[in-house]
Tab-separated table of C-alpha atoms in Angstrom:
chain	number	residue	atom	x	y	z
A	1	MET	CA	0.000	0.000	0.000
A	2	LEU	CA	1.517	3.324	-1.066
A	3	ILE	CA	0.746	6.547	0.790
A	4	THR	CA	1.755	9.913	-0.593
A	5	LYS	CA	2.850	12.596	1.812
A	6	PRO	CA	1.122	13.940	3.837
A	7	ILE	CA	-1.355	11.538	5.313
A	8	GLY	CA	-4.806	12.948	5.726
A	9	GLY	CA	-7.782	11.369	7.385
A	10	ARG	CA	-9.255	9.548	4.409
A	11	PRO	CA	-12.939	8.971	5.148
A	12	TYR	CA	-14.054	5.421	5.241
A	13	GLY	CA	-16.953	4.391	3.159
A	14	ARG	CA	-20.199	5.543	4.653
A	15	GLY	CA	-22.552	2.888	5.843
A	16	ASN	CA	-26.159	2.891	4.812
A	17	ILE	CA	-28.614	4.504	7.117
A	18	ILE	CA	-30.440	1.704	8.864
A	19	LYS	CA	-34.069	2.458	9.575
A	20	GLN	CA	-36.321	0.815	12.102
A	21	PRO	CA	-38.852	-1.297	10.142
A	22	LEU	CA	-42.375	0.087	10.220
A	23	GLU	CA	-44.941	-2.168	11.818
A	24	ARG	CA	-48.645	-1.857	11.132
A	25	ALA	CA	-50.811	-1.395	14.201
A	26	GLU	CA	-52.922	-4.406	14.982
A	27	PRO	CA	-56.600	-3.816	14.047
A	28	MET	CA	-58.883	-3.181	17.016
A	29	LEU	CA	-60.913	-6.266	17.779
A	30	CYS	CA	-64.677	-5.753	18.133
A	31	TRP	CA	-66.257	-7.648	20.936
A	32	SER	CA	-70.004	-8.170	21.276
A	33	VAL	CA	-71.363	-9.212	24.631
A	34	SER	CA	-74.821	-10.662	24.728
A	35	VAL	CA	-76.757	-10.134	27.934
A	36	ARG	CA	-78.242	-13.320	29.190
A	37	SER	CA	-80.228	-14.089	32.219
A	38	SER	CA	-77.766	-16.746	33.263
A	39	ALA	CA	-75.384	-15.538	35.955
A	40	ASN	CA	-72.725	-17.944	34.757
A	41	SER	CA	-72.902	-16.503	31.261
A	42	LEU	CA	-72.454	-12.945	32.610
A	43	ARG	CA	-69.441	-14.005	34.663
A	44	VAL	CA	-67.793	-15.534	31.581
A	45	ASN	CA	-68.298	-12.379	29.506
A	46	ASP	CA	-67.068	-10.181	32.381
A	47	GLN	CA	-63.880	-12.204	32.491
A	48	VAL	CA	-63.406	-11.775	28.737
A	49	LEU	CA	-63.859	-7.990	29.001
A	50	TYR	CA	-61.485	-7.799	31.933
A	51	SER	CA	-58.812	-9.791	30.083
A	52	PHE	CA	-59.175	-7.620	27.007
A	53	SER	CA	-58.839	-4.462	29.111
A	54	LEU	CA	-55.535	-5.702	30.486
A	55	ILE	CA	-54.251	-6.457	26.982
A	56	LEU	CA	-55.303	-3.012	25.717
A	57	LEU	CA	-53.699	-1.262	28.689
A	58	ALA	CA	-50.418	-3.117	28.179
A	59	THR	CA	-50.427	-2.239	24.475
A	60	LEU	CA	-50.999	1.471	25.133
A	61	SER	CA	-48.284	1.519	27.785
A	62	SER	CA	-45.840	-0.053	25.362
A	63	LEU	CA	-46.614	2.532	22.687
A	64	ASN	CA	-46.233	5.417	25.113
A	65	SER	CA	-42.819	4.220	26.277
A	66	HIS	CA	-41.315	4.907	22.836
A	67	SER	CA	-41.379	7.785	20.404
A	68	SER	CA	-43.417	7.019	17.331
A	69	VAL	CA	-43.511	8.462	13.852
A	70	VAL	CA	-46.923	7.967	12.226
A	71	GLY	CA	-47.194	8.105	8.457
A	72	ALA	CA	-50.213	8.701	6.269
A	73	THR	CA	-50.818	4.976	6.051
A	74	GLY	CA	-51.063	4.609	9.793
A	75	ALA	CA	-47.761	2.729	10.035
A	76	VAL	CA	-45.875	3.295	13.261
A	77	ALA	CA	-42.081	3.219	13.764
A	78	GLN	CA	-40.914	2.873	17.335
A	79	TYR	CA	-37.684	4.603	18.311
A	80	ASN	CA	-35.501	5.258	21.283
A	81	THR	CA	-34.971	9.035	21.112
A	82	ALA	CA	-32.060	9.372	23.579
A	83	ASP	CA	-29.478	9.629	20.798
A	84	CYS	CA	-31.665	12.110	18.901
A	85	ARG	CA	-31.840	14.384	21.928
A	86	THR	CA	-28.075	14.129	22.347
A	87	LEU	CA	-27.501	15.140	18.724
A	88	LEU	CA	-29.669	18.223	19.220
A	89	THR	CA	-27.560	19.104	22.269
A	90	VAL	CA	-24.399	18.697	20.183
A	91	LYS	CA	-25.934	20.892	17.478
A	92	SER	CA	-26.727	23.645	20.001
A	93	GLN	CA	-22.999	24.488	20.187
A	94	LEU	CA	-22.547	24.563	16.410
A	95	SER	CA	-23.513	26.871	13.581
A	96	ASP	CA	-23.884	25.901	9.956
A	97	PRO	CA	-23.291	29.024	7.824
A	98	LEU	CA	-23.507	27.141	4.536
A	99	GLY	CA	-26.750	25.459	5.552
A	100	GLY	CA	-25.922	22.109	4.009
A	101	ALA	CA	-24.878	20.082	7.013
A	102	LEU	CA	-27.188	20.504	9.979
A	103	SER	CA	-30.424	21.771	8.431
A	104	SER	CA	-32.038	18.335	8.610
A	105	TRP	CA	-31.144	18.021	12.291
A	106	SER	CA	-34.239	19.966	13.310
A	107	ASN	CA	-36.726	18.269	10.980
A	108	LYS	CA	-39.060	16.402	13.316
A	109	SER	CA	-40.603	14.416	10.476
A	110	LEU	CA	-37.345	12.462	10.203
A	111	HIS	CA	-35.796	10.229	12.787
A	112	CYS	CA	-32.204	11.226	13.572
A	113	CYS	CA	-30.917	8.108	11.807
A	114	GLU	CA	-32.018	9.878	8.614
A	115	TRP	CA	-30.304	13.176	9.406
A	116	HIS	CA	-27.447	14.281	7.189
A	117	GLY	CA	-24.104	12.828	8.262
A	118	VAL	CA	-25.647	10.430	10.769
A	119	THR	CA	-25.424	6.652	10.453
A	120	CYS	CA	-27.117	4.147	12.724
A	121	GLY	CA	-26.109	0.569	13.328
A	122	MET	CA	-27.332	-2.704	11.917
A	123	GLN	CA	-27.626	-4.635	15.153
A	124	HIS	CA	-29.017	-1.589	16.984
A	125	PRO	CA	-30.960	0.287	14.265
A	126	ASN	CA	-31.876	3.284	16.422
A	127	ARG	CA	-28.412	3.901	17.897
A	128	VAL	CA	-26.006	6.365	16.272
A	129	THR	CA	-22.724	4.714	15.271
A	130	SER	CA	-21.122	7.311	12.979
A	131	LEU	CA	-20.938	11.090	12.491
A	132	ASP	CA	-19.643	12.160	9.064
A	133	LEU	CA	-19.469	15.914	8.419
A	134	ASP	CA	-16.392	16.571	6.291
A	135	SER	CA	-15.651	20.077	4.932
A	136	TYR	CA	-18.947	21.829	5.678
A	137	GLY	CA	-17.516	24.952	7.314
A	138	ILE	CA	-19.225	24.113	10.604
A	139	ILE	CA	-18.354	26.620	13.348
A	140	GLY	CA	-18.397	25.969	17.083
A	141	THR	CA	-17.174	23.675	19.816
A	142	ILE	CA	-17.478	19.942	20.375
A	143	SER	CA	-20.014	19.329	23.112
A	144	PRO	CA	-18.925	16.978	25.906
A	145	TYR	CA	-22.417	15.471	25.639
A	146	ILE	CA	-21.257	13.735	22.457
A	147	ALA	CA	-20.019	11.058	24.871
A	148	ASN	CA	-23.671	10.124	25.496
A	149	LEU	CA	-23.702	8.573	22.011
A	150	THR	CA	-22.330	5.425	23.557
A	151	PHE	CA	-22.552	3.348	20.365
A	152	LEU	CA	-20.317	5.725	18.361
A	153	ARG	CA	-17.624	3.920	16.408
A	154	ARG	CA	-16.609	6.733	14.078
A	155	ILE	CA	-16.273	10.534	14.382
A	156	HIS	CA	-15.260	12.209	11.117
A	157	LEU	CA	-15.383	16.032	11.329
A	158	PRO	CA	-12.299	17.289	9.431
A	159	ASN	CA	-11.844	20.571	7.571
A	160	ASN	CA	-14.376	22.646	9.475
A	161	GLN	CA	-14.000	25.610	11.846
A	162	LEU	CA	-14.236	23.826	15.160
A	163	HIS	CA	-12.447	25.503	18.056
A	164	GLY	CA	-12.049	25.050	21.789
A	165	HIS	CA	-10.777	21.926	23.513
A	166	ILE	CA	-11.239	18.264	22.679
A	167	PRO	CA	-13.662	17.022	25.362
A	168	ARG	CA	-12.087	14.667	27.861
A	169	GLU	CA	-15.445	12.867	27.897
A	170	LEU	CA	-14.555	11.248	24.557
A	171	GLY	CA	-12.735	8.704	26.675
A	172	HIS	CA	-16.123	7.251	27.648
A	173	LEU	CA	-16.749	6.084	24.060
A	174	SER	CA	-15.637	2.498	24.548
A	175	ARG	CA	-16.686	1.484	21.011
A	176	LEU	CA	-14.808	4.301	19.232
A	177	ARG	CA	-12.495	3.067	16.485
A	178	TYR	CA	-11.962	6.145	14.319
A	179	LEU	CA	-11.440	9.788	15.337
A	180	ASN	CA	-10.679	12.463	12.735
A	181	LEU	CA	-10.831	16.116	13.817
A	182	SER	CA	-8.041	17.312	11.528
A	183	MET	CA	-7.905	20.719	9.804
A	184	ASN	CA	-9.816	22.676	12.427
A	185	SER	CA	-8.744	25.222	15.061
A	186	LEU	CA	-8.851	23.027	18.144
A	187	GLU	CA	-6.560	24.058	20.978
A	188	GLY	CA	-5.401	22.934	24.380
A	189	GLU	CA	-3.970	19.554	25.268
A	190	LEU	CA	-4.839	16.120	23.993
A	191	PRO	CA	-6.915	14.545	26.791
A	192	PRO	CA	-5.214	11.496	28.335
A	193	THR	CA	-8.663	9.925	28.708
A	194	LEU	CA	-8.515	8.933	25.026
A	195	SER	CA	-6.408	6.008	26.177
A	196	HIS	CA	-9.638	4.494	27.538
A	197	CYS	CA	-10.829	4.021	23.939
A	198	SER	CA	-9.117	0.658	23.763
A	199	LEU	CA	-10.537	-0.186	20.319
A	200	LEU	CA	-9.219	3.017	18.701
A	201	GLN	CA	-7.518	2.324	15.368
A	202	THR	CA	-7.173	5.780	13.784
A	203	ILE	CA	-6.550	9.133	15.447
A	204	SER	CA	-6.055	12.074	13.075
A	205	LEU	CA	-5.787	15.532	14.634
A	206	ARG	CA	-3.385	17.179	12.200
A	207	ASP	CA	-3.530	20.885	11.340
A	208	ASN	CA	-4.931	22.232	14.589
A	209	LYS	CA	-3.494	24.334	17.426
A	210	LEU	CA	-3.035	21.561	19.952
A	211	GLN	CA	-0.167	21.804	22.411
A	212	GLY	CA	1.347	20.153	25.433
A	213	PRO	CA	2.717	16.617	25.550
A	214	ILE	CA	1.414	13.664	23.601
A	215	PRO	CA	-0.118	11.520	26.379
A	216	SER	CA	2.163	8.571	27.029
A	217	ASN	CA	-0.807	6.343	27.839
A	218	LEU	CA	-2.086	6.740	24.272
A	219	SER	CA	0.163	3.793	23.501
A	220	HIS	CA	-2.180	1.694	25.652
A	221	CYS	CA	-4.513	1.665	22.631
A	222	LEU	CA	-2.916	-1.453	21.215
A	223	ASN	CA	-5.145	-1.470	18.123
A	224	LEU	CA	-3.782	1.848	16.837
A	225	GLU	CA	-2.922	1.722	13.146
A	226	ILE	CA	-2.727	5.409	12.170
A	227	VAL	CA	-1.483	8.215	14.433
A	228	SER	CA	-1.541	11.560	12.596
A	229	LEU	CA	-0.804	14.577	14.819
A	230	SER	CA	1.243	16.754	12.455
A	231	ASN	CA	1.114	20.550	12.174
A	232	ASN	CA	0.306	21.310	15.788
A	233	MET	CA	2.360	22.611	18.710
A	234	PHE	CA	2.923	19.390	20.624
A	235	ALA	CA	5.993	19.466	22.856
A	236	GLY	CA	7.926	16.960	24.910
A	237	GLU	CA	9.070	13.522	23.873
A	238	ILE	CA	7.494	10.952	21.589
A	239	PRO	CA	5.910	8.312	23.845
A	240	THR	CA	8.263	5.352	24.070
A	241	GLY	CA	5.280	3.013	23.877
A	242	PHE	CA	4.648	4.022	20.258
A	243	GLY	CA	7.496	1.696	19.389
A	244	SER	CA	5.553	-1.216	20.836
A	245	LEU	CA	2.262	-0.804	18.996
A	246	PRO	CA	1.853	-4.123	17.169
A	247	SER	CA	-0.466	-2.894	14.402
A	248	LEU	CA	0.998	0.566	13.755
A	249	PHE	CA	0.867	1.389	10.047
A	250	ALA	CA	1.567	5.149	9.978
A	251	CYS	CA	3.092	7.489	12.561
A	252	VAL	CA	2.927	11.133	11.440
A	253	LEU	CA	4.153	13.657	14.028
A	254	SER	CA	5.823	16.231	11.769
A	255	ASN	CA	5.835	20.009	12.270
A	256	ASN	CA	5.576	20.121	16.048
A	257	ASN	CA	7.974	21.050	18.855
A	258	LEU	CA	8.904	17.522	19.874
A	259	THR	CA	12.224	16.923	21.615
A	260	GLY	CA	14.196	13.960	22.874
A	261	GLY	CA	15.115	10.923	20.859
A	262	ILE	CA	13.300	8.633	18.461
A	263	PRO	CA	11.791	5.671	20.370
A	264	PRO	CA	14.341	2.873	19.889
A	265	LEU	CA	11.798	0.246	18.881
A	266	LEU	CA	9.846	2.388	16.410
A	267	GLY	CA	9.671	0.517	13.143
A	268	SER	CA	10.873	-2.805	14.503
A	269	ILE	CA	7.985	-4.162	16.587
A	270	SER	CA	5.346	-3.765	13.914
A	271	SER	CA	5.922	-5.625	10.668
A	272	SER	CA	3.142	-3.512	9.152
A	273	ILE	CA	4.778	-0.089	9.703
A	274	ASN	CA	4.641	1.688	6.378
A	275	TYR	CA	4.940	5.415	6.958
A	276	ILE	CA	7.050	7.361	9.495
A	277	ASP	CA	7.188	11.160	9.388
A	278	LEU	CA	8.901	12.906	12.305
A	279	SER	CA	10.272	15.828	10.285
A	280	ASN	CA	10.449	19.465	11.409
A	281	ASN	CA	10.815	18.919	15.128
A	282	ALA	CA	13.780	19.237	17.491
A	283	LEU	CA	14.621	15.555	17.893
A	284	ILE	CA	18.148	14.676	19.001
A	285	GLY	CA	20.370	11.634	19.210
A	286	ASP	CA	21.038	8.845	16.751
A	287	ILE	CA	18.649	7.285	14.295
A	288	PRO	CA	17.899	3.942	15.999
A	289	PRO	CA	19.134	0.995	13.906
A	290	SER	CA	15.837	-0.773	14.544
A	291	ILE	CA	14.012	1.775	12.402
A	292	GLY	CA	15.208	-0.098	9.345
A	293	SER	CA	13.916	-3.449	10.517
A	294	GLY	CA	10.426	-2.992	9.122
A	295	ALA	CA	10.290	-4.747	5.778
A	296	SER	CA	7.070	-2.897	4.908
A	297	LEU	CA	8.507	0.606	5.441
A	298	THR	CA	7.951	2.741	2.332
A	299	HIS	CA	8.234	6.335	3.637
A	300	LEU	CA	10.794	7.625	6.150
A	301	TYR	CA	10.915	11.381	6.783
A	302	LEU	CA	13.263	12.575	9.537
A	303	SER	CA	14.359	15.884	8.010
A	304	SER	CA	14.888	19.191	9.834
A	305	ASN	CA	15.726	17.861	13.279
A	306	LYS	CA	18.950	17.772	15.295
A	307	LEU	CA	19.785	14.140	14.677
A	308	GLU	CA	23.422	13.054	14.670
A	309	GLY	CA	25.508	9.955	14.235
A	310	VAL	CA	25.590	7.772	11.156
A	311	ILE	CA	22.910	6.608	8.761
A	312	PRO	CA	21.972	3.107	9.994
A	313	VAL	CA	23.207	0.313	7.770
A	314	SER	CA	19.952	-1.464	8.650
A	315	LEU	CA	18.175	0.763	6.125
A	316	ASP	CA	19.719	-1.488	3.495
A	317	SER	CA	17.164	-4.129	4.461
A	318	CYS	CA	14.152	-1.896	3.769
A	319	SER	CA	13.248	-3.580	0.512
A	320	SER	CA	10.031	-1.571	0.095
A	321	LEU	CA	11.488	1.885	0.776
A	322	SER	CA	10.342	4.529	-1.728
A	323	TYR	CA	10.913	7.859	0.071
A	324	LEU	CA	13.923	8.661	2.254
A	325	ASP	CA	14.457	12.187	3.576
A	326	LEU	CA	17.140	12.699	6.234
A	327	SER	CA	18.069	16.236	5.181
A	328	ASN	CA	18.871	19.167	7.476
A	329	ASN	CA	20.339	17.244	10.396
A	330	ASN	CA	23.841	16.727	11.804
A	331	LEU	CA	24.451	13.251	10.391
A	332	ASN	CA	28.047	12.229	9.739
A	333	GLY	CA	29.961	9.279	8.423
A	334	SER	CA	29.539	7.754	5.006
A	335	ILE	CA	26.487	6.876	2.972
A	336	PRO	CA	25.700	3.148	3.417
A	337	PRO	CA	27.050	1.337	0.335
A	338	LEU	CA	23.806	-0.388	-0.558
A	339	LEU	CA	21.604	2.690	-0.178
A	340	GLY	CA	19.941	3.303	-3.504
A	341	SER	CA	20.019	-0.311	-4.573
A	342	ILE	CA	17.901	-1.597	-1.685
A	343	SER	CA	14.667	-1.175	-3.555
A	344	SER	CA	13.797	-1.174	-7.205
A	345	SER	CA	10.960	1.201	-6.350
A	346	ILE	CA	12.946	3.876	-4.480
A	347	TYR	CA	12.563	7.191	-6.231
A	348	TYR	CA	13.222	9.919	-3.653
A	349	VAL	CA	16.446	10.313	-1.646
A	350	ASP	CA	17.375	13.562	0.129
A	351	LEU	CA	20.462	13.545	2.367
A	352	SER	CA	21.353	17.215	1.898
A	353	ASN	CA	22.584	19.623	4.581
A	354	ASN	CA	24.369	17.152	6.819
A	355	ALA	CA	28.050	16.418	7.464
A	356	LEU	CA	28.368	13.232	5.417
A	357	THR	CA	31.848	12.287	4.204
A	358	GLY	CA	33.506	9.819	1.854
A	359	ASN	CA	32.571	8.756	-1.644
A	360	VAL	CA	29.139	8.513	-3.147
A	361	PRO	CA	28.391	4.752	-3.286
A	362	PRO	CA	28.610	3.457	-6.869
A	363	THR	CA	25.365	1.533	-6.328
A	364	ILE	CA	23.282	4.603	-5.527
A	365	GLY	CA	21.943	4.686	-9.079
A	366	SER	CA	21.057	1.013	-9.235
A	367	GLY	CA	17.418	1.732	-8.507
A	368	ALA	CA	15.963	2.311	-11.949
A	369	SER	CA	12.992	4.222	-10.521
A	370	LEU	CA	15.088	6.942	-8.835
A	371	THR	CA	13.684	10.359	-9.773
A	372	TYR	CA	15.058	12.679	-7.063
A	373	LEU	CA	18.519	12.654	-5.498
A	374	ASP	CA	19.949	15.479	-3.371
A	375	LEU	CA	23.313	15.043	-1.640
A	376	SER	CA	24.239	18.730	-1.559
A	377	SER	CA	25.795	20.608	1.378
A	378	ASN	CA	27.819	17.679	2.697
A	379	GLU	CA	31.545	16.873	2.647
A	380	LEU	CA	31.404	14.167	-0.001
A	381	GLU	CA	34.250	13.552	-2.430
A	382	GLY	CA	35.101	11.431	-5.419
A	383	VAL	CA	33.324	11.086	-8.731
A	384	ILE	CA	29.677	10.957	-9.683
A	385	PRO	CA	28.712	7.273	-10.008
A	386	ILE	CA	28.237	5.981	-13.538
A	387	SER	CA	25.221	4.017	-12.309
A	388	LEU	CA	23.200	7.236	-12.237
A	389	GLY	CA	23.205	7.097	-16.022
A	390	SER	CA	20.815	4.161	-15.874
A	391	CYS	CA	18.246	6.184	-13.929
A	392	SER	CA	16.142	7.192	-16.915
A	393	SER	CA	13.559	8.881	-14.699
A	394	LEU	CA	16.037	11.000	-12.705
A	395	TRP	CA	15.092	14.654	-13.031
A	396	VAL	CA	16.715	16.278	-9.979
A	397	SER	CA	20.262	15.438	-8.950
A	398	GLN	CA	22.284	17.748	-6.730
A	399	PHE	CA	25.746	17.045	-5.352
A	400	ILE	CA	26.778	20.590	-4.478
A	401	LYS	CA	24.892	23.465	-2.908
A	402	LYS	CA	23.656	25.881	-5.529
């Protein structure tokens, strides 16, 4: 699977709105009671009437305990309206200037499972399982009462104008698997309570104004596959536990104020790790050798940090690597001899603005797909490898600073 930089929260396919089946009301039975002189006969008919009264009372009580929508045909749909009331509370803190997102949320002729952007479940047809409102220009704050939608599995609200804090109450959503609030104006810290969402697979909060540390207990969500927190103001160290997430596919933490070192196990525990972007932070120390242990790694961006030491030889084993950007660091030593020939699909290599020395490896042009190579602003010497002549797609090649 190939991901082009940067990762955004790609919406999953929307599920169909599941409606509660309409049930026709049972026809009222007509009872005729004949008056007879026999006392026994009267007692029998009295018992019948009494039994029928109990049945009718139970039926009316059942109907009154639910909300009902009555159509022109007399069909009745029975609903639990708790989630509908919660959605109206959530809406009360939002405005919809374009009028295309929330206008149906006040239409009482529709059950909330039919409102725009709302999906209800299959096993529980009247419970809200997904909110999908992408790029509608919605303004406002996220109500903490959203946590009352206890069947929510998916929250997809990117590219709006949401502001304020992320409610800590989201941690009560035990069924939540997908959270995308990217490209808004949310601020404050990431609530540690999100670690209670043990089924969480995707968290995308990029392009906001979030700050403070990334909660270390977020790594307790062992099902995490995508962590996208780029373009915020997060500070502190990358949680060490991120290196132990067994299903991690993409870790995107670029353009923050992160410090400390790269977690030593990142890229080695998960055989499925595909995309790592830690660029434009203030990370220090060596690049851990284990980062090249992931055979599925295709994108590695560590540029514009304060990394030092040598380029790990272990990167030679990344047979799927397509993008490698280690530019603008303090790396020294020589370029690993097999770099460039490790993958027939590698087409972007940027090692510029470091302190690399020695010769350019003759194999660096062995990857026929190489299209971009920048080794400028280093202390390299020797000749340009002849192998670069076989890179028919190469369109940018820099060896000296222009």
